[in-house]
Amino acid sequence: MSAESWGNIAKPVSGWVARDNYERWRNIYPWKDNSWMVFWDEMNAVYGMVWSTTSPNGAPRKCRVVLSVDGIMQDLIEVPDIGTLSSKSVDLDGAFGEKITGNMTHYVVAKSERINIELTMMPRWLPIDYTAKHILPALPGAPELHHYQQGMTISGAVRLDGKHRKFDGHGFRDRTWGWRSEGTQFVEVCGGGICFHNTDVTLLKFLLGDGTTKVGGCMQNDGGQFDIHSASILYDERCLASKLVLDIEQLGEVELECEGQAAGWWMTFFERHTPPPVLCEYDMIGRWHSDQFGVGMGCIGHDVIRRLG
């Protein structure tokens, strides 16, 4: 696949607001543009994440980098300007002007005193369009969220303090924009992506406020994209996902079993001392096994709304 195969995942921030009838809803709901990418190189013991969210109408803006090398983890948190997903130390859309010019295509760069990341990303297959599947819950009356996910191969180099590593691995990235207020759109969500040798699997499962669930996802390989019709999630003694039982188009029931966690971290989508409801998420990178797909690695995140204040 070429860099052009990123599709909407790589589009610049500007221009999307107008498509969502911004003037009508801007004083009612937050409008956000969110980019998330997670990456792993098991051989070099390197795992990481770059997540950024920006908003033109007052929602919290945050850019966060997590890097783990040899089990040592460090993060970097900054605030991007309105209209960009890049920050002082993190380049997602050409802010540094070194390799990319406005579109979030090939590269992610992070430079700080303790963390240095220079990675080149290439898509494995075409993006998975969750918008067309009508999976993500919308705010009352507002347009649906736009959401895309895509597996990738990644190469480059990282540094954490004095630890320098070449990077040759895989990862997943997604992009979400639109009217978004996590504390009211759903109660709980589990999802993520797993890269096997010649197959990617991506999943989202929501618990809504009325007790119903919504499931969407896709298995993807050279043969195309195949929808996931249902998903059951089983947990281990740490309350982390240990098995996924999926009903996949043309395959039927497929079991994916986690063989162990390699890295993990908490995600936050709000500012310090924020009253509830608040969304908390734990992302786990782990090794997964399937009789159909073999051994792979991926990231599964679990989000829960905390309401007790």
Tab-separated table of C-alpha atoms in Angstrom, residues 22-237:
chain	number	residue	atom	x	y	z
A	22	TYR	CA	-20.768	23.714	13.162
A	23	GLU	CA	-22.607	27.009	13.630
A	24	ARG	CA	-25.811	25.228	14.632
A	25	TRP	CA	-24.257	23.111	17.405
A	26	ARG	CA	-21.137	24.974	18.551
A	27	ASN	CA	-22.795	26.440	21.663
A	28	ILE	CA	-24.379	23.104	22.629
A	29	TYR	CA	-21.774	20.369	22.176
A	30	PRO	CA	-17.967	20.154	21.989
A	31	TRP	CA	-16.537	19.556	18.524
A	32	LYS	CA	-13.301	17.558	18.610
A	33	ASP	CA	-10.731	16.199	16.197
A	34	ASN	CA	-8.836	13.259	17.652
A	35	SER	CA	-5.849	11.256	16.383
A	36	TRP	CA	-4.558	8.102	18.104
A	37	MET	CA	-1.727	5.835	17.090
A	38	VAL	CA	-0.139	2.963	18.954
A	39	PHE	CA	2.978	1.030	17.950
A	40	TRP	CA	5.038	-1.954	19.044
A	41	ASP	CA	8.325	-3.679	18.223
A	42	GLU	CA	8.510	-6.780	20.387
A	43	MET	CA	12.036	-7.745	19.294
A	44	ASN	CA	13.443	-4.389	20.436
A	45	ALA	CA	11.161	-4.122	23.498
A	46	VAL	CA	9.703	-0.792	22.329
A	47	TYR	CA	6.054	0.164	22.760
A	48	GLY	CA	4.365	3.514	22.499
A	49	MET	CA	1.437	5.751	21.737
A	50	VAL	CA	0.843	9.225	20.343
A	51	TRP	CA	-2.594	10.705	20.991
A	52	SER	CA	-3.778	14.213	20.282
A	53	THR	CA	-7.108	16.009	20.408
A	54	THR	CA	-7.988	19.570	19.454
A	55	SER	CA	-11.176	21.626	19.518
A	56	PRO	CA	-12.320	25.034	18.249
A	57	ASN	CA	-15.049	25.584	20.848
A	58	GLY	CA	-13.638	25.075	24.297
A	59	ALA	CA	-13.238	21.318	24.733
A	60	PRO	CA	-9.925	20.324	26.375
A	61	ARG	CA	-6.981	20.096	23.985
A	62	LYS	CA	-4.224	17.621	24.742
A	63	CYS	CA	-1.288	15.903	23.053
A	64	ARG	CA	0.243	12.937	24.851
A	65	VAL	CA	3.172	10.668	23.987
A	66	VAL	CA	3.926	7.434	25.845
A	67	LEU	CA	7.159	5.552	25.192
A	68	SER	CA	8.275	2.312	26.837
A	69	VAL	CA	11.761	0.877	26.253
A	70	ASP	CA	12.949	-2.236	28.112
A	71	GLY	CA	10.014	-1.862	30.504
A	72	ILE	CA	10.877	1.740	31.442
A	73	MET	CA	8.032	4.108	30.561
A	74	GLN	CA	7.890	7.874	30.224
A	75	ASP	CA	5.209	10.196	28.922
A	76	LEU	CA	5.003	13.712	27.563
A	77	ILE	CA	1.871	15.875	27.784
A	78	GLU	CA	1.402	19.197	25.974
A	79	VAL	CA	-1.440	21.352	24.649
A	80	PRO	CA	-1.853	21.740	20.868
A	81	ASP	CA	-3.148	24.960	19.379
A	82	ILE	CA	-6.639	25.230	17.929
A	83	GLY	CA	-6.628	23.900	14.380
A	84	THR	CA	-3.668	21.537	14.739
A	85	LEU	CA	-2.952	18.178	16.327
A	86	SER	CA	0.737	19.010	16.742
A	87	SER	CA	2.271	20.604	19.826
A	88	LYS	CA	5.573	22.162	20.823
A	89	SER	CA	7.395	18.807	20.859
A	90	VAL	CA	5.173	16.584	18.712
A	91	ASP	CA	4.694	16.802	14.950
A	92	LEU	CA	1.648	15.062	13.510
A	93	ASP	CA	0.685	17.372	10.666
A	94	GLY	CA	3.750	19.191	9.427
A	95	ALA	CA	4.217	21.736	12.194
A	96	PHE	CA	7.996	21.206	12.241
A	97	GLY	CA	8.155	21.527	8.462
A	98	GLU	CA	10.744	18.788	8.125
A	99	LYS	CA	9.108	15.906	6.297
A	100	ILE	CA	5.389	16.507	5.937
A	101	THR	CA	3.391	19.466	4.764
A	102	GLY	CA	-0.068	19.611	6.239
A	103	ASN	CA	-1.399	16.061	5.899
A	104	MET	CA	-0.951	13.369	8.547
A	105	THR	CA	0.579	10.811	6.186
A	106	HIS	CA	3.970	9.179	6.620
A	107	TYR	CA	5.625	10.480	9.740
A	108	VAL	CA	5.326	11.041	13.452
A	109	VAL	CA	8.054	13.009	15.230
A	110	ALA	CA	8.395	13.728	18.954
A	111	LYS	CA	11.377	15.559	20.421
A	112	SER	CA	11.878	16.379	24.074
A	113	GLU	CA	14.631	16.145	26.651
A	114	ARG	CA	13.831	12.523	27.549
A	115	ILE	CA	11.896	11.257	24.507
A	116	ASN	CA	12.831	11.212	20.840
A	117	ILE	CA	10.646	9.467	18.252
A	118	GLU	CA	11.124	9.511	14.475
A	119	LEU	CA	8.928	6.944	12.795
A	120	THR	CA	7.716	6.306	9.255
A	121	MET	CA	4.263	4.742	8.961
A	122	MET	CA	2.819	2.803	6.028
A	123	PRO	CA	-0.723	1.377	5.833
A	124	ARG	CA	-1.211	-2.383	5.612
A	125	TRP	CA	-4.625	-2.157	3.947
A	126	LEU	CA	-7.325	0.440	3.297
A	127	PRO	CA	-8.939	2.303	6.230
A	128	ILE	CA	-11.942	0.769	7.949
A	129	ASP	CA	-14.828	3.255	7.841
A	130	TYR	CA	-16.829	3.034	11.060
A	131	THR	CA	-18.868	6.078	10.035
A	132	ALA	CA	-20.521	4.137	7.225
A	133	LYS	CA	-21.266	1.294	9.655
A	134	HIS	CA	-23.148	3.689	12.007
A	135	ILE	CA	-21.469	2.194	15.072
A	136	LEU	CA	-20.403	5.241	17.099
A	137	PRO	CA	-23.194	6.737	19.245
A	138	ALA	CA	-24.175	10.300	18.327
A	139	LEU	CA	-25.169	13.114	20.648
A	140	PRO	CA	-28.913	13.906	20.581
A	141	GLY	CA	-29.789	15.592	17.288
A	142	ALA	CA	-26.171	16.018	16.197
A	143	PRO	CA	-24.484	14.382	13.192
A	144	GLU	CA	-22.750	11.052	13.750
A	145	LEU	CA	-19.078	10.954	14.646
A	146	HIS	CA	-16.631	10.253	11.831
A	147	HIS	CA	-14.291	7.390	12.756
A	148	TYR	CA	-11.666	5.419	10.828
A	149	GLN	CA	-9.151	2.753	11.877
A	150	GLN	CA	-6.179	1.261	10.052
A	151	GLY	CA	-3.303	-1.136	10.720
A	152	MET	CA	0.220	-0.135	9.752
A	153	THR	CA	3.865	-1.138	9.497
A	154	ILE	CA	6.319	1.268	11.143
A	155	SER	CA	10.074	1.781	11.020
A	156	GLY	CA	12.528	4.328	12.377
A	157	ALA	CA	14.243	5.006	15.672
A	158	VAL	CA	13.389	6.011	19.230
A	159	ARG	CA	15.282	7.185	22.291
A	160	LEU	CA	14.237	7.167	25.932
A	161	ASP	CA	16.859	8.882	28.085
A	162	GLY	CA	20.070	7.024	27.164
A	163	LYS	CA	18.350	4.049	25.551
A	164	HIS	CA	18.523	4.197	21.741
A	165	ARG	CA	16.590	1.660	19.669
A	166	LYS	CA	15.913	1.022	16.033
A	167	PHE	CA	12.238	0.376	15.415
A	168	ASP	CA	10.763	-2.141	12.975
A	169	GLY	CA	7.250	-3.111	13.967
A	170	HIS	CA	3.530	-2.660	13.552
A	171	GLY	CA	0.726	-0.611	14.977
A	172	PHE	CA	-2.755	0.804	14.597
A	173	ARG	CA	-3.995	4.315	14.160
A	174	ASP	CA	-7.417	5.903	14.162
A	175	ARG	CA	-9.007	9.262	13.544
A	176	THR	CA	-12.258	10.616	14.975
A	177	TRP	CA	-13.875	14.006	14.492
A	178	GLY	CA	-17.233	15.556	15.165
A	179	TRP	CA	-19.583	16.340	18.034
A	180	ARG	CA	-18.269	14.429	21.020
A	181	SER	CA	-18.937	14.295	24.764
A	182	GLU	CA	-17.732	10.955	26.092
A	183	GLY	CA	-19.537	11.217	29.407
A	184	THR	CA	-22.947	11.268	27.736
A	185	GLN	CA	-22.572	9.283	24.494
A	186	PHE	CA	-21.948	5.880	26.067
A	187	VAL	CA	-21.315	4.151	29.394
A	188	GLU	CA	-18.514	1.790	28.400
A	189	VAL	CA	-16.534	0.802	25.313
A	190	CYS	CA	-13.937	-1.827	24.511
A	191	GLY	CA	-11.994	-1.765	21.273
A	192	GLY	CA	-8.716	-1.692	19.447
A	193	GLY	CA	-6.741	-3.459	16.763
A	194	ILE	CA	-4.549	-6.545	16.377
A	195	CYS	CA	-2.028	-7.183	13.590
A	196	PHE	CA	-1.408	-10.814	12.645
A	197	HIS	CA	1.022	-11.922	9.931
A	198	ASN	CA	-1.392	-11.433	7.038
A	199	THR	CA	-4.574	-10.264	8.793
A	200	ASP	CA	-5.724	-7.259	10.809
A	201	VAL	CA	-8.650	-7.351	13.230
A	202	THR	CA	-10.294	-4.214	14.606
A	203	LEU	CA	-13.234	-4.017	17.001
A	204	LEU	CA	-15.494	-1.575	18.858
A	205	LYS	CA	-18.180	-2.621	21.334
A	206	PHE	CA	-20.277	0.000	23.138
A	207	LEU	CA	-22.568	-0.191	26.165
A	208	LEU	CA	-25.132	2.598	25.863
A	209	GLY	CA	-27.021	4.399	28.602
A	210	ASP	CA	-30.224	2.427	27.965
A	211	GLY	CA	-28.435	-0.892	28.527
A	212	THR	CA	-28.195	-1.885	24.870
A	213	THR	CA	-24.937	-2.626	23.057
A	214	LYS	CA	-23.543	-1.780	19.633
A	215	VAL	CA	-20.811	-3.876	17.992
A	216	GLY	CA	-18.771	-3.157	14.925
A	217	GLY	CA	-15.475	-4.240	13.522
A	218	CYS	CA	-13.660	-5.798	10.670
A	219	MET	CA	-11.208	-8.509	9.705
A	220	GLN	CA	-8.987	-7.360	6.879
A	221	ASN	CA	-6.499	-9.101	4.586
A	222	ASP	CA	-5.612	-9.316	0.900
A	223	GLY	CA	-9.062	-10.777	0.268
A	224	GLY	CA	-10.837	-7.631	1.456
A	225	GLN	CA	-12.740	-6.400	4.514
A	226	PHE	CA	-15.085	-8.739	6.406
A	227	ASP	CA	-17.502	-7.415	9.021
A	228	ILE	CA	-17.617	-8.549	12.636
A	229	HIS	CA	-21.268	-9.187	13.483
A	230	SER	CA	-20.936	-9.869	17.215
A	231	ALA	CA	-18.268	-9.956	19.905
A	232	SER	CA	-17.967	-11.455	23.384
A	233	ILE	CA	-15.204	-10.229	25.694
A	234	LEU	CA	-13.752	-12.346	28.498
A	235	TYR	CA	-11.433	-11.025	31.202
A	236	ASP	CA	-8.487	-12.206	33.286
A	237	GLU	CA	-7.852	-11.738	37.003
